[in-house]
Coordinates of C-alpha atoms in Angstrom, one line a residue:
X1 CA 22.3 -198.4 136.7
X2 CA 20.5 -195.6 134.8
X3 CA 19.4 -196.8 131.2
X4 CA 18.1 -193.7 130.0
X5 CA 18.4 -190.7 132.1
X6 CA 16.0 -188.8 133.9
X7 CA 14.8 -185.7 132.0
X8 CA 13.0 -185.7 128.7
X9 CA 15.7 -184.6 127.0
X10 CA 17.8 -187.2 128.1
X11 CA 15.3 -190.1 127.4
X12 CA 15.1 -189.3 123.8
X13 CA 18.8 -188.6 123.9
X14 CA 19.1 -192.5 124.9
X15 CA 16.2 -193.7 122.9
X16 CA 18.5 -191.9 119.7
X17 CA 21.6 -193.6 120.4
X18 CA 19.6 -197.4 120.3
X19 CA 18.3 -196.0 117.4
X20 CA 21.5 -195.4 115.8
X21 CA 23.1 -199.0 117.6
X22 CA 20.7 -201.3 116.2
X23 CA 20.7 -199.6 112.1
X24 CA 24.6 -199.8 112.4
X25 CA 23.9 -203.5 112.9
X26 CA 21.4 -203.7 110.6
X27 CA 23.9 -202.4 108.0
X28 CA 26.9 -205.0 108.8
X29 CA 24.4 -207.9 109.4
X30 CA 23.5 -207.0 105.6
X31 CA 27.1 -206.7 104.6
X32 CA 27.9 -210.1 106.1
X33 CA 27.7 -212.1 102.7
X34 CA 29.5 -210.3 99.8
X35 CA 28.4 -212.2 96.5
X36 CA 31.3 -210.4 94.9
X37 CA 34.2 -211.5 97.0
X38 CA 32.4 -215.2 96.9
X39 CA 32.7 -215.0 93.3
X40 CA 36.2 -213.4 93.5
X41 CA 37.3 -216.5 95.9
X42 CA 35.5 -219.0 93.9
X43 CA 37.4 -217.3 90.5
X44 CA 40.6 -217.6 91.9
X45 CA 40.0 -221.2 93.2
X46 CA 39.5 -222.3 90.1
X47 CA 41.8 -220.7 88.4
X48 CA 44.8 -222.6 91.0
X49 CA 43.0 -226.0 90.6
X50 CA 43.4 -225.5 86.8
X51 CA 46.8 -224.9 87.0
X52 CA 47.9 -227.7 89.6
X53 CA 46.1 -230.3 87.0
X54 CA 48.2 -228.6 84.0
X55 CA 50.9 -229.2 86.5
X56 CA 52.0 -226.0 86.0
X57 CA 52.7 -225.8 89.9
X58 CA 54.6 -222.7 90.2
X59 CA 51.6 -220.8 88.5
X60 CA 49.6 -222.5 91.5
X61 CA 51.8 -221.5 93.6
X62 CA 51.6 -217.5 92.9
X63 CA 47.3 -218.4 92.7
X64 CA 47.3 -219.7 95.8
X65 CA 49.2 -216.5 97.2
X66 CA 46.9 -214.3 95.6
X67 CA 43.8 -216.0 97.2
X68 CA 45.0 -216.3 100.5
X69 CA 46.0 -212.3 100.2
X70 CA 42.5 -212.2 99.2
X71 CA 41.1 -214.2 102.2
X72 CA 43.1 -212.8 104.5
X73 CA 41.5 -209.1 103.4
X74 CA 37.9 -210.8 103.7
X75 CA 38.6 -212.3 106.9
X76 CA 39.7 -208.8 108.4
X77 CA 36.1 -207.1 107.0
X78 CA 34.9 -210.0 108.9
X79 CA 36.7 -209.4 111.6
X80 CA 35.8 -205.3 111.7
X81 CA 31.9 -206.5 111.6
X82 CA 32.1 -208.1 115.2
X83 CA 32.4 -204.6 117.3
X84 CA 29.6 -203.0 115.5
X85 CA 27.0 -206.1 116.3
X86 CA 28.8 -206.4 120.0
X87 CA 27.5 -202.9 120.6
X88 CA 24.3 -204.0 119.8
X89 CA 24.4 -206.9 122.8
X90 CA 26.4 -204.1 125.0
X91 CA 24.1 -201.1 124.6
X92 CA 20.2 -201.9 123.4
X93 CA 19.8 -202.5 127.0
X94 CA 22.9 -202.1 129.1
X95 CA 20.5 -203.8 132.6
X96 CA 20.3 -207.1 131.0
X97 CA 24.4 -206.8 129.8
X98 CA 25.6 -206.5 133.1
X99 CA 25.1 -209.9 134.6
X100 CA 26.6 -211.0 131.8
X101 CA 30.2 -209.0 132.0
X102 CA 30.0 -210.7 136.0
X103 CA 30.7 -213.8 134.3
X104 CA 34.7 -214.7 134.7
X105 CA 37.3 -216.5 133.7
X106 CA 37.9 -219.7 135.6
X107 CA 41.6 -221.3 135.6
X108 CA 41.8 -224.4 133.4
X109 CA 43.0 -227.1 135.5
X110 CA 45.4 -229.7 135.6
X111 CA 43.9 -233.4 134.4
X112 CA 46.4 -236.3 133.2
X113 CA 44.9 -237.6 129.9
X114 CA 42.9 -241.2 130.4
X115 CA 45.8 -243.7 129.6
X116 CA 48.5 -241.7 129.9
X117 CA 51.1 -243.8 130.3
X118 CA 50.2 -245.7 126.6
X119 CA 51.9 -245.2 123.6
X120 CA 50.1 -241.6 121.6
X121 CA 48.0 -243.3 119.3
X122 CA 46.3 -246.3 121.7
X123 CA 45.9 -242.6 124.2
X124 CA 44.3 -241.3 121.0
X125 CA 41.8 -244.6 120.0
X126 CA 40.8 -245.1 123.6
X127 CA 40.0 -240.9 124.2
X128 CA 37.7 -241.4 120.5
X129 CA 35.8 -244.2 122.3
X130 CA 35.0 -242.6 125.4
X131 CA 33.9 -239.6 123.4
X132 CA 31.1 -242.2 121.7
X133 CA 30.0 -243.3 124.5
X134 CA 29.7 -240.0 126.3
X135 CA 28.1 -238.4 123.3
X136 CA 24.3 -239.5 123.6
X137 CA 24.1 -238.6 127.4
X138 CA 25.8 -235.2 126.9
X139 CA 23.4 -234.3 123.9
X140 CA 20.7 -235.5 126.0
X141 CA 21.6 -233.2 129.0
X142 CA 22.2 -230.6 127.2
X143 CA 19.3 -230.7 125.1
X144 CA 17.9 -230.7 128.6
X145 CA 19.1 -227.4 129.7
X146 CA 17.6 -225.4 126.1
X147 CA 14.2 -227.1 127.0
X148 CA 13.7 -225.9 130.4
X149 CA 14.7 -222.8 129.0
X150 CA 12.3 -222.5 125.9
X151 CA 9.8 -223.8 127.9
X152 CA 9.9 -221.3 130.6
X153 CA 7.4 -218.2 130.7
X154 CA 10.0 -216.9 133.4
X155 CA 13.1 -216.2 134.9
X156 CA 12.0 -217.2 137.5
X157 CA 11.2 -220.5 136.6
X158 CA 14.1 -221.5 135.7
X159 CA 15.6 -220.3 138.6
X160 CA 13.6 -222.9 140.3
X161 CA 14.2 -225.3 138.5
X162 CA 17.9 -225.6 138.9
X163 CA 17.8 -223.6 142.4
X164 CA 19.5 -220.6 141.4
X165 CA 19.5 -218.1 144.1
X166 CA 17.2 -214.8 142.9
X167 CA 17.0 -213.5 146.0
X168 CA 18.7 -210.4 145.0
X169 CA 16.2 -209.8 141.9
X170 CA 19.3 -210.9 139.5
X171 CA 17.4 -213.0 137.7
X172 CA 13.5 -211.0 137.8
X173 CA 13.5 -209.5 134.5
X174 CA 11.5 -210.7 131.6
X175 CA 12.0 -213.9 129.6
X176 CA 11.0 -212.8 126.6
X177 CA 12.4 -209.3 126.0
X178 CA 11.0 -207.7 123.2
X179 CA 14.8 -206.3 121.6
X180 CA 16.6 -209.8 122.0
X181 CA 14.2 -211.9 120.2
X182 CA 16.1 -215.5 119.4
X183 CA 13.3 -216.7 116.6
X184 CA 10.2 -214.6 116.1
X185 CA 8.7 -218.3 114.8
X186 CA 9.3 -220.6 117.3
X187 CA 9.6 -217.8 120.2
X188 CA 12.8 -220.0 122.0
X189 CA 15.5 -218.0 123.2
X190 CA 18.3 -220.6 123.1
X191 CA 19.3 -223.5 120.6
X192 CA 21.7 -226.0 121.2
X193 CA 24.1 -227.5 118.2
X194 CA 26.1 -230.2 118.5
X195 CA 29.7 -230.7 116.3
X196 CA 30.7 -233.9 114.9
X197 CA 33.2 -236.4 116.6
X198 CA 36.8 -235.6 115.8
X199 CA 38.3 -238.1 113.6
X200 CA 41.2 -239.8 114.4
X201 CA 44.0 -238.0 112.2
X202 CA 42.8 -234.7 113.6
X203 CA 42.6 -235.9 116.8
X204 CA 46.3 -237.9 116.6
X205 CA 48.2 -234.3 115.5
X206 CA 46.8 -232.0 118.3
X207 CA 47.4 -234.7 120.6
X208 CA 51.1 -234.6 118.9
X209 CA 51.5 -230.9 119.1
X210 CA 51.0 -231.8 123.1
X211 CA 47.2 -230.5 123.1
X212 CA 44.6 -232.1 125.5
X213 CA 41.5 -233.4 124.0
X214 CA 38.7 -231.2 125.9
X215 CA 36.6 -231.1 122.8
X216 CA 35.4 -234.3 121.6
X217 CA 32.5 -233.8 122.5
X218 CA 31.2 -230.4 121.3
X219 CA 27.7 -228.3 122.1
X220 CA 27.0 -224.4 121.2
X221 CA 24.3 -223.0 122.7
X222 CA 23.3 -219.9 120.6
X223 CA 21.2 -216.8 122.4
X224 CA 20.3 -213.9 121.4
X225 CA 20.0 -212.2 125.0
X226 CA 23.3 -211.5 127.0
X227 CA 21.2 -212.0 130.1
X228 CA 20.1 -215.3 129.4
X229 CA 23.6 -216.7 128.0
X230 CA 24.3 -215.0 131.9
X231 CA 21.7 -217.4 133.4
X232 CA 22.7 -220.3 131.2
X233 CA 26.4 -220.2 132.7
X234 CA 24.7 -220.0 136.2
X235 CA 22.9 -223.1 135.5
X236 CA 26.5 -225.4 133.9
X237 CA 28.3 -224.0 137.0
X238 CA 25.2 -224.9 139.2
X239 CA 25.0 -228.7 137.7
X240 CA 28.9 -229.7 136.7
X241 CA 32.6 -228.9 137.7
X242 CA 33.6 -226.3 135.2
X243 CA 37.6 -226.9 134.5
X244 CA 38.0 -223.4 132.6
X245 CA 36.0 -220.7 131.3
X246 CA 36.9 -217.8 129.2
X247 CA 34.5 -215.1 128.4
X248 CA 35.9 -213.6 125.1
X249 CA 33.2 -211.2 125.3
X250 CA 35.2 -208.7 127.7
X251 CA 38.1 -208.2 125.0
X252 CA 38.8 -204.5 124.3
X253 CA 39.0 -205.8 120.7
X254 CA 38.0 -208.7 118.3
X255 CA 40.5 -210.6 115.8
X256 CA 38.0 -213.5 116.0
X257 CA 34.1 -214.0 116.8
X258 CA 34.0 -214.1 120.5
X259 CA 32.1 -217.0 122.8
X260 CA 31.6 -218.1 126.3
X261 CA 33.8 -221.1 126.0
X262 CA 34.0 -223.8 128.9
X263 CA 34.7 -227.4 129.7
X264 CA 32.5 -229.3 131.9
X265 CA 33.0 -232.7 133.6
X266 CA 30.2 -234.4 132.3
X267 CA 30.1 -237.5 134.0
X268 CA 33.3 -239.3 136.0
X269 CA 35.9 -236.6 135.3
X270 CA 34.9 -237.0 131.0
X271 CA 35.3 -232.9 130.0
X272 CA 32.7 -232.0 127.2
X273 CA 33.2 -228.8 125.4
X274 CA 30.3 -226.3 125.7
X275 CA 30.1 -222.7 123.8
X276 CA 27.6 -219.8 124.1
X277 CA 27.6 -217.4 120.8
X278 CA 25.1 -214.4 120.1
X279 CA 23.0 -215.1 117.0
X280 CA 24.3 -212.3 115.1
X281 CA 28.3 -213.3 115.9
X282 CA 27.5 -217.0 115.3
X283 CA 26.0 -215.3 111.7
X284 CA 29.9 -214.0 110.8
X285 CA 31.7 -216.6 111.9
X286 CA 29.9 -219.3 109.3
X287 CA 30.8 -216.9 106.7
X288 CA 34.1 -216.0 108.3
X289 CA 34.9 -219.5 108.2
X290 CA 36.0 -220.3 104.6
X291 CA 38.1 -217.4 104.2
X292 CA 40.1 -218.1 107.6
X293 CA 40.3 -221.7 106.5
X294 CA 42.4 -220.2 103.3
X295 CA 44.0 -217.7 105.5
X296 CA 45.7 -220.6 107.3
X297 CA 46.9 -223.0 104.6
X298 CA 50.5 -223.0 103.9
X299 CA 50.2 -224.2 100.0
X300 CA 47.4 -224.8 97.1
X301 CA 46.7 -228.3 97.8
X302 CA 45.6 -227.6 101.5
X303 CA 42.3 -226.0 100.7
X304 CA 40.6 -228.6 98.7
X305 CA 36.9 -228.3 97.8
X306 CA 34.9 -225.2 96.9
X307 CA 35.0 -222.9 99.4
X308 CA 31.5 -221.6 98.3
X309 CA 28.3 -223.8 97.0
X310 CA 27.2 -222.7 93.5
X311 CA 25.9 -219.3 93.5
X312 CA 23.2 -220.9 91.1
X313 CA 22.6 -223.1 93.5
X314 CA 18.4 -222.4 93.7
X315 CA 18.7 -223.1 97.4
X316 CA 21.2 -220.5 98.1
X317 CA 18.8 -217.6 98.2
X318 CA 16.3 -219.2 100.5
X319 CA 18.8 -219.9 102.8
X320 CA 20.2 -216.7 102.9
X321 CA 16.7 -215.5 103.2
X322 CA 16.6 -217.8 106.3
X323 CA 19.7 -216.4 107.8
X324 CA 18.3 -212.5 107.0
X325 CA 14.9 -213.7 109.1
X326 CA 17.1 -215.5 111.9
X327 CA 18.8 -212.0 112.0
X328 CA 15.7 -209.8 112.1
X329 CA 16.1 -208.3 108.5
X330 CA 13.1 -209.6 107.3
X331 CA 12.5 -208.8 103.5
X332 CA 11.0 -205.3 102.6
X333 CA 10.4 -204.3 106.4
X334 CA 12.0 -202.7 109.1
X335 CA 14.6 -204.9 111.3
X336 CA 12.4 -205.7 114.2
X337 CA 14.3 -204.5 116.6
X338 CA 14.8 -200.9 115.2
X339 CA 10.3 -201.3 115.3
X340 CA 10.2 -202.0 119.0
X341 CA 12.6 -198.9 119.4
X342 CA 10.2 -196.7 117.2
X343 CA 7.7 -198.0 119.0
X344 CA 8.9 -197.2 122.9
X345 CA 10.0 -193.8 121.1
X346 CA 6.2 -193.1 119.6
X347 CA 5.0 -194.3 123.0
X348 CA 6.7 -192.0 125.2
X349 CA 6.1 -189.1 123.1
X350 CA 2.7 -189.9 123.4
X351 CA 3.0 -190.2 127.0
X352 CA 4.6 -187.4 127.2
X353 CA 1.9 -185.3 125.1
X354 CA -0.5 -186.8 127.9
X355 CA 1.2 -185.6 130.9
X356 CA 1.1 -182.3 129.2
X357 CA -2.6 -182.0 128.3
X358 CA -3.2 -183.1 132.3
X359 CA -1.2 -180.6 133.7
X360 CA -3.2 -177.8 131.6
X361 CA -6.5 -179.0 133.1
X362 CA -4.7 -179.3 136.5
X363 CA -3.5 -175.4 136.2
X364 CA -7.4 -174.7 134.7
X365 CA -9.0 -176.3 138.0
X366 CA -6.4 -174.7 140.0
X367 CA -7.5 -171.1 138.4
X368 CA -11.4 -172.6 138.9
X369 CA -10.9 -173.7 142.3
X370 CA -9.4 -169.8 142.8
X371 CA -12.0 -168.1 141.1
X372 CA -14.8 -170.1 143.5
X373 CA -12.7 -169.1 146.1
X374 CA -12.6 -165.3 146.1
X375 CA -16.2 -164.7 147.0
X376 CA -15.8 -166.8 149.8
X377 CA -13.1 -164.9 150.7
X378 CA -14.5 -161.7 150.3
X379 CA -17.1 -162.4 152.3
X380 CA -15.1 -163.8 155.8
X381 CA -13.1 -160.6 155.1
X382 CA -16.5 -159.1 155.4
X383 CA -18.1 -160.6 158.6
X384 CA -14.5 -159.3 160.3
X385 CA -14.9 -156.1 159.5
X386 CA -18.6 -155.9 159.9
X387 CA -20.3 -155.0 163.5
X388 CA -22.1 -157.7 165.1
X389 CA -25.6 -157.3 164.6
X390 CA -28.0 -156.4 167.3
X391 CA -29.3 -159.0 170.1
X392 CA -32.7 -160.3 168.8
X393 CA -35.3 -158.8 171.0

């Protein structure tokens, strides 16, 4: 696959677009958190909760409709945000993105629920214990698979480790890659999360609306590299039966963040829920959250709580200063990865000005090596046309 062309031209051609890429994500990483539309949210949440304790319901009513308009509207910006930071992942380096689009869907298959044949709530009790017992050994072997990984100096390492086949030079390319930095503090390129335990209400009505319960127990691993989420999956499918697998990634289009989503049998056919999300997307959907939560609700007393903490809150700016650093948009600098563009750029002009200076002293010696030449010339023509001198006596 050819990353950047072969000419000059078409090397700074490519180096341009990346360029361009990776501000256009800069720009919506920044536009993730809109103050104003918190504020806006938080306004009109306030305004519905002080109308439903008036018990003036119907003015709720017309509140509610007005922030779940209004949710709906942030969700979509949301929403629009996901293909620009996508062709960050797609295009910044297109040879580590194609392992990555080799990854498949796998069929979900068939598996009767434990206890099938009892009635729906003793299904649902005896599915929440198995999910507490199964929860420290699946946190532990997942927390397993991001150590090898951030302990690695290699690719190649890890492909050891788990005896993944690199014989084709898959998996050869750098760990570390300079534009797909996960944390520029800790230098680890994966973390692993783990959700809480469904409770049993929750668990009882999606059970009820004849859902299976594949995701008690919950990890995501976030990355920032496509072709180390790649290896990642090559690992799971290496190590457990995978019972489905749907890379969202692939969609033409984006009404949701996307993932990697799959369920592994863990241990004797218990299926665990396992996710893979790009920093950047995992960034949207925590703020895409609590307006799709609204979005949802079919009446005011549905969405209770504040949707946003205080935006007095003295915490809220360091966090947000956390999430700009997690991001790369570190405070009153360039985004990193824009630098290590600039940087290739400044470099290959540079090489480029080198090449140039040592083909002029090539062409000088050649016109040197020339000019030595021609009396050396001019003299062979001159013993040929010369007669021999005369025998020595």
């Amino acid at each position: 696959m050819k990353v950047c062309g072969d000419t000059e031209a078409e090397i700074h051609a490519a180096i341009e677009e990346k360029k361009a890429t990776l501000s256009n994500n800069k720009s919506a990483m920044s536009n993730i958190v809109d103050y104003t539309a918190r504020e806006k949210a938080t306004e009109l949440q306030t305004k519905m909760f002080g109308e439903l304790k008036a018990a003036v319901v119907d003015d709720a009513q017309v509140t509610f409709n007005e922030l779940k308009a209004f949710c709906g509207d942030q969700a979509k910006r949301l929403g629009d945000l996901i293909t620009v930071v996508m062709n960050k992942y797609k295009t910044t380096d297109p040879r580590r993105y194609e392992p990555f689009e080799q990854v498949k869907d796998i069929a979900v298959k068939d598996q009767v629920p434990p206890r099938a044949t009892l009635p729906l709530p003793e299904q649902v009790e005896f599915q929440l214990a198995n999910a507490t017992w199964y929860e420290e050994g699946f946190q532990a072997a997942m927390k397993e698979v991001a150590a090898v990984f951030n302990e690695a100096k290699t690719c190649q390492e890890i492909c050891e480790h788990y005896d993944i086949d690199n014989s084709g030079g898959k998996w050869s390319k750098e760990l570390r890659a300079e534009v797909f930095n996960l944390d520029l503090r800790t230098n680890q390129v994966v973390r692993a999360k783990f959700g809480p335990l469904k409770g049993f209400p929750r668990a009882l009505e999606k059970m009820s609306q004849g859902k299976t319960l594949r995701d008690l127990n919950r990890d995501t691993f976030e990355f920032e590299d496509p072709l180390l989420m790649a290896l990642c999956f090559e690992v799971l499918n290496k190590k457990y039966n995978i019972h489905g697998l749907k890379n969202k990634y692939l969609q033409e289009t984006f009404k949701e963040p996307p993932n990697l989503h799959m369920n592994l049998d863990i241990k004797d056919g218990w299926l665990c829920e396992v996710q893979m999300l790009f920093r950047d997307i995992l960034l949207i959907k925590k703020e895409l959250h609590n307006f799709y939560d609204v979005n949802r609700a079919d009446g005011p007393f549905v969405v209770a709580g504040k949707l946003f903490k205080s935006l007095e809150d003295p915490g809220e700016q360091q966090r947000d200063e956390d999430s700009k650093y997690k991001s790369g948009l570190q405070s009153g600098g360039e985004d990193s990865l824009l630098t290590v563009i600039r940087a290739k750029d400044d470099q290959l002009k540079a090489n480029a000005e080198e090449l140039k200076s040592n083909a002029e002293q090539l062409e000088a010696k050649d016109a040197e090596i020339e000019r030595l030449k021609a009396p050396l010339s001019q003299y062979e023509d001159d013993t040929k046309t010369s007669p021999p001198p005369p025998p020595h006596p």
